[in-house]
PDB file of C-alpha atoms in Angstrom:
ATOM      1  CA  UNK A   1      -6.371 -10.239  16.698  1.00 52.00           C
ATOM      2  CA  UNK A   2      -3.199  -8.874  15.714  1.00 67.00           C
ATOM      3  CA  UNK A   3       0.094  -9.363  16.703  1.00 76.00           C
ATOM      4  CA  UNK A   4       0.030  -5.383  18.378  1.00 74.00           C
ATOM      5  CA  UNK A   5      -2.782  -6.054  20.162  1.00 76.00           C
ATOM      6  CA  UNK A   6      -1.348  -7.203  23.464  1.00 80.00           C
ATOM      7  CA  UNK A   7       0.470  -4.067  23.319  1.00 81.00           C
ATOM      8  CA  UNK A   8      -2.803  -1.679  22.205  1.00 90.00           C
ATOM      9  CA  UNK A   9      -5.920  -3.600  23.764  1.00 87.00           C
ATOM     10  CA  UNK A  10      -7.606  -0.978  26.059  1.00 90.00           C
ATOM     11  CA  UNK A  11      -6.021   1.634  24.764  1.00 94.00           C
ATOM     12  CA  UNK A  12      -7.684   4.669  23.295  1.00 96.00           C
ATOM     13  CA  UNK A  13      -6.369   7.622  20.607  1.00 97.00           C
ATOM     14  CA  UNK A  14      -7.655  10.380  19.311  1.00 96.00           C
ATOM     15  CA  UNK A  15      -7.379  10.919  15.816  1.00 95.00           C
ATOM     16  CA  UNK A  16      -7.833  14.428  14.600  1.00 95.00           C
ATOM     17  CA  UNK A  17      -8.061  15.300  11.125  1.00 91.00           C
ATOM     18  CA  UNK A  18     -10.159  17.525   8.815  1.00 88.00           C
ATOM     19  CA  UNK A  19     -10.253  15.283   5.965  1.00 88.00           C
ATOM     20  CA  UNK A  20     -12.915  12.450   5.885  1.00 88.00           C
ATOM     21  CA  UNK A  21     -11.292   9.910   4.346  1.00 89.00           C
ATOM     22  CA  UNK A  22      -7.995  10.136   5.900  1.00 87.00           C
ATOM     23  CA  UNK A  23      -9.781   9.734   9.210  1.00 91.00           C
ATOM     24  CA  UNK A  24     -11.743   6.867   8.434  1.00 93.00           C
ATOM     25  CA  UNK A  25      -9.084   4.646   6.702  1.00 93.00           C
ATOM     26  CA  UNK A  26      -6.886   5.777   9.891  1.00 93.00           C
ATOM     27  CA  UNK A  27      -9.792   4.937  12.146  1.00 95.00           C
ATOM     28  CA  UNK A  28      -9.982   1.487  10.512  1.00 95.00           C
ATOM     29  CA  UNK A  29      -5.925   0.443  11.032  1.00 94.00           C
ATOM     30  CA  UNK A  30      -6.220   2.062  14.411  1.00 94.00           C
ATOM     31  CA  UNK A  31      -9.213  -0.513  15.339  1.00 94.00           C
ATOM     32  CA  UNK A  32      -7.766  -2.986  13.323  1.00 92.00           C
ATOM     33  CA  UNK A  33      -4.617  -2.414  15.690  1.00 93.00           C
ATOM     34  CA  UNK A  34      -6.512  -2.864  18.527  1.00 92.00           C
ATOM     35  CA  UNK A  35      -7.242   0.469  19.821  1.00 94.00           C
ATOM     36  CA  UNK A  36     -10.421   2.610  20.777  1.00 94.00           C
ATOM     37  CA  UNK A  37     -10.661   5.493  18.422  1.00 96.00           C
ATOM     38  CA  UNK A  38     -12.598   8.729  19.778  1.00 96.00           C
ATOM     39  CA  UNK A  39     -12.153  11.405  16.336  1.00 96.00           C
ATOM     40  CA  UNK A  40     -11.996  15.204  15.736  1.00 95.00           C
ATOM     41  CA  UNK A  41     -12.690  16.316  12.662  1.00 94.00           C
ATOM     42  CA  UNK A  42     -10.827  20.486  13.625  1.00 93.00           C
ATOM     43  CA  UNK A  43      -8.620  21.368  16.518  1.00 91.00           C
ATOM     44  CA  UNK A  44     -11.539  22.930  18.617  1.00 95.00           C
ATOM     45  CA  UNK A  45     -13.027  19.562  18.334  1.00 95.00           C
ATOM     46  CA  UNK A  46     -10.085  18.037  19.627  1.00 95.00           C
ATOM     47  CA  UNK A  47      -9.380  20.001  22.091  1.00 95.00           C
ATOM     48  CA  UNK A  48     -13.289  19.978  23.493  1.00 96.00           C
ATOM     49  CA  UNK A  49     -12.417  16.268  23.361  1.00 96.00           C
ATOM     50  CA  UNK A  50      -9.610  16.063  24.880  1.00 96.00           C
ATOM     51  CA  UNK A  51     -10.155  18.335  27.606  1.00 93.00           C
ATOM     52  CA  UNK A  52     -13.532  16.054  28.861  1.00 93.00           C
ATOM     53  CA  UNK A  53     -12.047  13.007  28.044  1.00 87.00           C
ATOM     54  CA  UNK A  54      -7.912  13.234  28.707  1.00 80.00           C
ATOM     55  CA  UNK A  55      -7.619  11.108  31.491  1.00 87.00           C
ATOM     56  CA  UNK A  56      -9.021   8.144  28.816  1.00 93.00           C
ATOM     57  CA  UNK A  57      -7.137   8.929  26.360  1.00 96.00           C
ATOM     58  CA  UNK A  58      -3.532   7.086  25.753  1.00 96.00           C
ATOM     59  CA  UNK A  59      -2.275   9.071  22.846  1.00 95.00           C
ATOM     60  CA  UNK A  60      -3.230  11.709  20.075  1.00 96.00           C
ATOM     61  CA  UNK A  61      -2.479  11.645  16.481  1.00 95.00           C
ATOM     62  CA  UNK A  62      -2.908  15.056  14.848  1.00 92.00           C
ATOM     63  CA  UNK A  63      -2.569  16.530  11.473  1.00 88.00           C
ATOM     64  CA  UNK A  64      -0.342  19.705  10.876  1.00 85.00           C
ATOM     65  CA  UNK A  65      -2.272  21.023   8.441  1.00 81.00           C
ATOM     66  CA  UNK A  66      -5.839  21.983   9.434  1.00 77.00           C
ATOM     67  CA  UNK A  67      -8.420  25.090   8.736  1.00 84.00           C
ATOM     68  CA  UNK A  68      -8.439  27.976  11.789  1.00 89.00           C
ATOM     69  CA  UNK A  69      -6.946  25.812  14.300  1.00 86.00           C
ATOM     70  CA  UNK A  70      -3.756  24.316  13.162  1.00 83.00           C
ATOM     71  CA  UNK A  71      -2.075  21.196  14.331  1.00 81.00           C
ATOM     72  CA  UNK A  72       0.288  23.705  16.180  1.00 84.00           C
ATOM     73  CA  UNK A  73      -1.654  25.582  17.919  1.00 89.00           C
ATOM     74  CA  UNK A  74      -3.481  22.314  18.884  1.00 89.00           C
ATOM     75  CA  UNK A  75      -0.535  20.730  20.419  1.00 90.00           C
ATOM     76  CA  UNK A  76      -0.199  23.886  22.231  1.00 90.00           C
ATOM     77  CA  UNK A  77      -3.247  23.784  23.716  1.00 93.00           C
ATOM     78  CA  UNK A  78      -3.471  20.107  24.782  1.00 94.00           C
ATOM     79  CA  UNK A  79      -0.254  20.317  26.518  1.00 91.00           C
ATOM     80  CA  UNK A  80      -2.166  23.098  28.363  1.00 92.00           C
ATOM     81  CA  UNK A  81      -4.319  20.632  29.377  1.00 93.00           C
ATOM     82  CA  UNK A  82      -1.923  17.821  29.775  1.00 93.00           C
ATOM     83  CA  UNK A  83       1.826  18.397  30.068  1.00 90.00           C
ATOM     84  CA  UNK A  84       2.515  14.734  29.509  1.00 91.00           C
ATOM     85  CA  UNK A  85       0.236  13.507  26.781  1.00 92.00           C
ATOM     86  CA  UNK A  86       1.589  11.514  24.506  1.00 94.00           C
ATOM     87  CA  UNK A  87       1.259  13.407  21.020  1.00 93.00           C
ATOM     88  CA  UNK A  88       2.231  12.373  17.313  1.00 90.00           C
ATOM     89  CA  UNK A  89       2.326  14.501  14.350  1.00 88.00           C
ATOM     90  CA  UNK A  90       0.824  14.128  10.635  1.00 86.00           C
ATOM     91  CA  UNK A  91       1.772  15.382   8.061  1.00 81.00           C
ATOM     92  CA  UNK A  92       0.862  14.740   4.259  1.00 78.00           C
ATOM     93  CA  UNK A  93       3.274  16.752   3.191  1.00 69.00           C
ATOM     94  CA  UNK A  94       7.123  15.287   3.724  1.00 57.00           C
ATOM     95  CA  UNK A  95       8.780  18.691   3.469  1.00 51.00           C
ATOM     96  CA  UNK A  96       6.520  20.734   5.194  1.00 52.00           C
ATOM     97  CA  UNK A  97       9.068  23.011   7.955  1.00 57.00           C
ATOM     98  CA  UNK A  98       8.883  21.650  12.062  1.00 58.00           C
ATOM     99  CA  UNK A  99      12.805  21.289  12.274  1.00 53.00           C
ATOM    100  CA  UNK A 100      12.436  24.569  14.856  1.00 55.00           C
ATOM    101  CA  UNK A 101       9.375  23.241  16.099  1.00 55.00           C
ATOM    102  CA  UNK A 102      10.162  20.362  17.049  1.00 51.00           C
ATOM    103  CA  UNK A 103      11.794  20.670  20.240  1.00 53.00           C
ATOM    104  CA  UNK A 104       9.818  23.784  21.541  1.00 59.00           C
ATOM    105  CA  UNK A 105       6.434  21.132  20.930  1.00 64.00           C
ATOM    106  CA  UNK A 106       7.974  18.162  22.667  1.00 73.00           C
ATOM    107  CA  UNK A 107       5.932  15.847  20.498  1.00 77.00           C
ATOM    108  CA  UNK A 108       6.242  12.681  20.822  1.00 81.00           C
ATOM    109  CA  UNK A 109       6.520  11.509  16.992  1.00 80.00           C
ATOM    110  CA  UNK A 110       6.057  12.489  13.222  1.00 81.00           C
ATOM    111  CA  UNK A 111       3.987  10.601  10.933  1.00 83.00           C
ATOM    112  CA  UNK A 112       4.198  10.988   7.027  1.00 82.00           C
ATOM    113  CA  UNK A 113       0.806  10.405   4.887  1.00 83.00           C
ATOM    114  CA  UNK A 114       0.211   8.361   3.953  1.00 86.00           C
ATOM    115  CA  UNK A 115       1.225   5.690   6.762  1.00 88.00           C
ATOM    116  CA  UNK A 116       1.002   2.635   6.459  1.00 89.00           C
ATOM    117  CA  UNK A 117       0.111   0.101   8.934  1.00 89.00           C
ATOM    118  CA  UNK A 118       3.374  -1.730  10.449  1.00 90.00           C
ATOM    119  CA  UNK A 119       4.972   2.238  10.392  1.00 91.00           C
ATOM    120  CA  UNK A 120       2.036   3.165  12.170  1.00 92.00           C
ATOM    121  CA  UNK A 121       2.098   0.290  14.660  1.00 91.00           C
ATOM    122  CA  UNK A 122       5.750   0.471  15.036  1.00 92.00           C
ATOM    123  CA  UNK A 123       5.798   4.505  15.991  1.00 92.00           C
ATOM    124  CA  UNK A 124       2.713   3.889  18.567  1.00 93.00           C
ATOM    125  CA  UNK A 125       4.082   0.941  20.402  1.00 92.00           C
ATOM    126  CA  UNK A 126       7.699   3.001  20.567  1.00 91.00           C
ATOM    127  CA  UNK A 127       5.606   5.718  22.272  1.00 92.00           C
ATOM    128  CA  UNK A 128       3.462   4.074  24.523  1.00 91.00           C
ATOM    129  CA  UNK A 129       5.481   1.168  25.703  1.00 82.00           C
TER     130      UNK A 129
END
């Protein structure tokens, strides 16, 4: 048990990412953490996901930089579903161009890749506490 887990227990996130790796390791802190992880490996599958499933799920992490369905055009579509979800960003790439996005999104965080845990932690607990 961690010292985030009285803040996490019982929560659950979906992770969305198209890179296998990335979301396993993620997966792993995320458990570690004390959450439930439900993953998407595109933005259809996240959106499927989220759209049977929202009322479950606490908060979404999702990569900016995906095949057919972007992270973009993700977050667009689950605040179609959920105007108040809470939804972080990831990106692996630390100059890649949201400044004008930003606002228009109304995400709820940005993550760099590749995040480590007590960043991770910290940014999750600001956003769902």
């Amino acid at each position: 048990m961690t010292a985030y887990s009285r803040y996490f227990k019982g929560k659950t996130v979906l992770l969305v990412d198209d890179e296998g790796i990335v979301l396993d390791v993620a997966m792993r802190m995320l458990e570690y953490l004390g959450f439930s992880v439900v993953v998407a490996k595109s933005g259809n599958e996240a959106i499927q996901k989220f759209e049977s499933k929202a009322e479950n799920i606490d908060c979404v992490i999702l990569d900016i930089v995906m095949p057919i369905v972007d992270g973009f055009e993700t977050l667009r579509a689950l605040r179609n579903i959920d105007k108040s979800a809470k939804i972080l960003l990831i990106t692996a790439s630390p100059t890649y161009d949201i400044q004008g996005k930003y606002d228009t999104l109304r995400m709820d965080g940005l993550l760099h890749k590749p995040v480590d845990m007590s960043e991770l932690a910290e940014v999750l607990k600001k956003v769902l506490t």
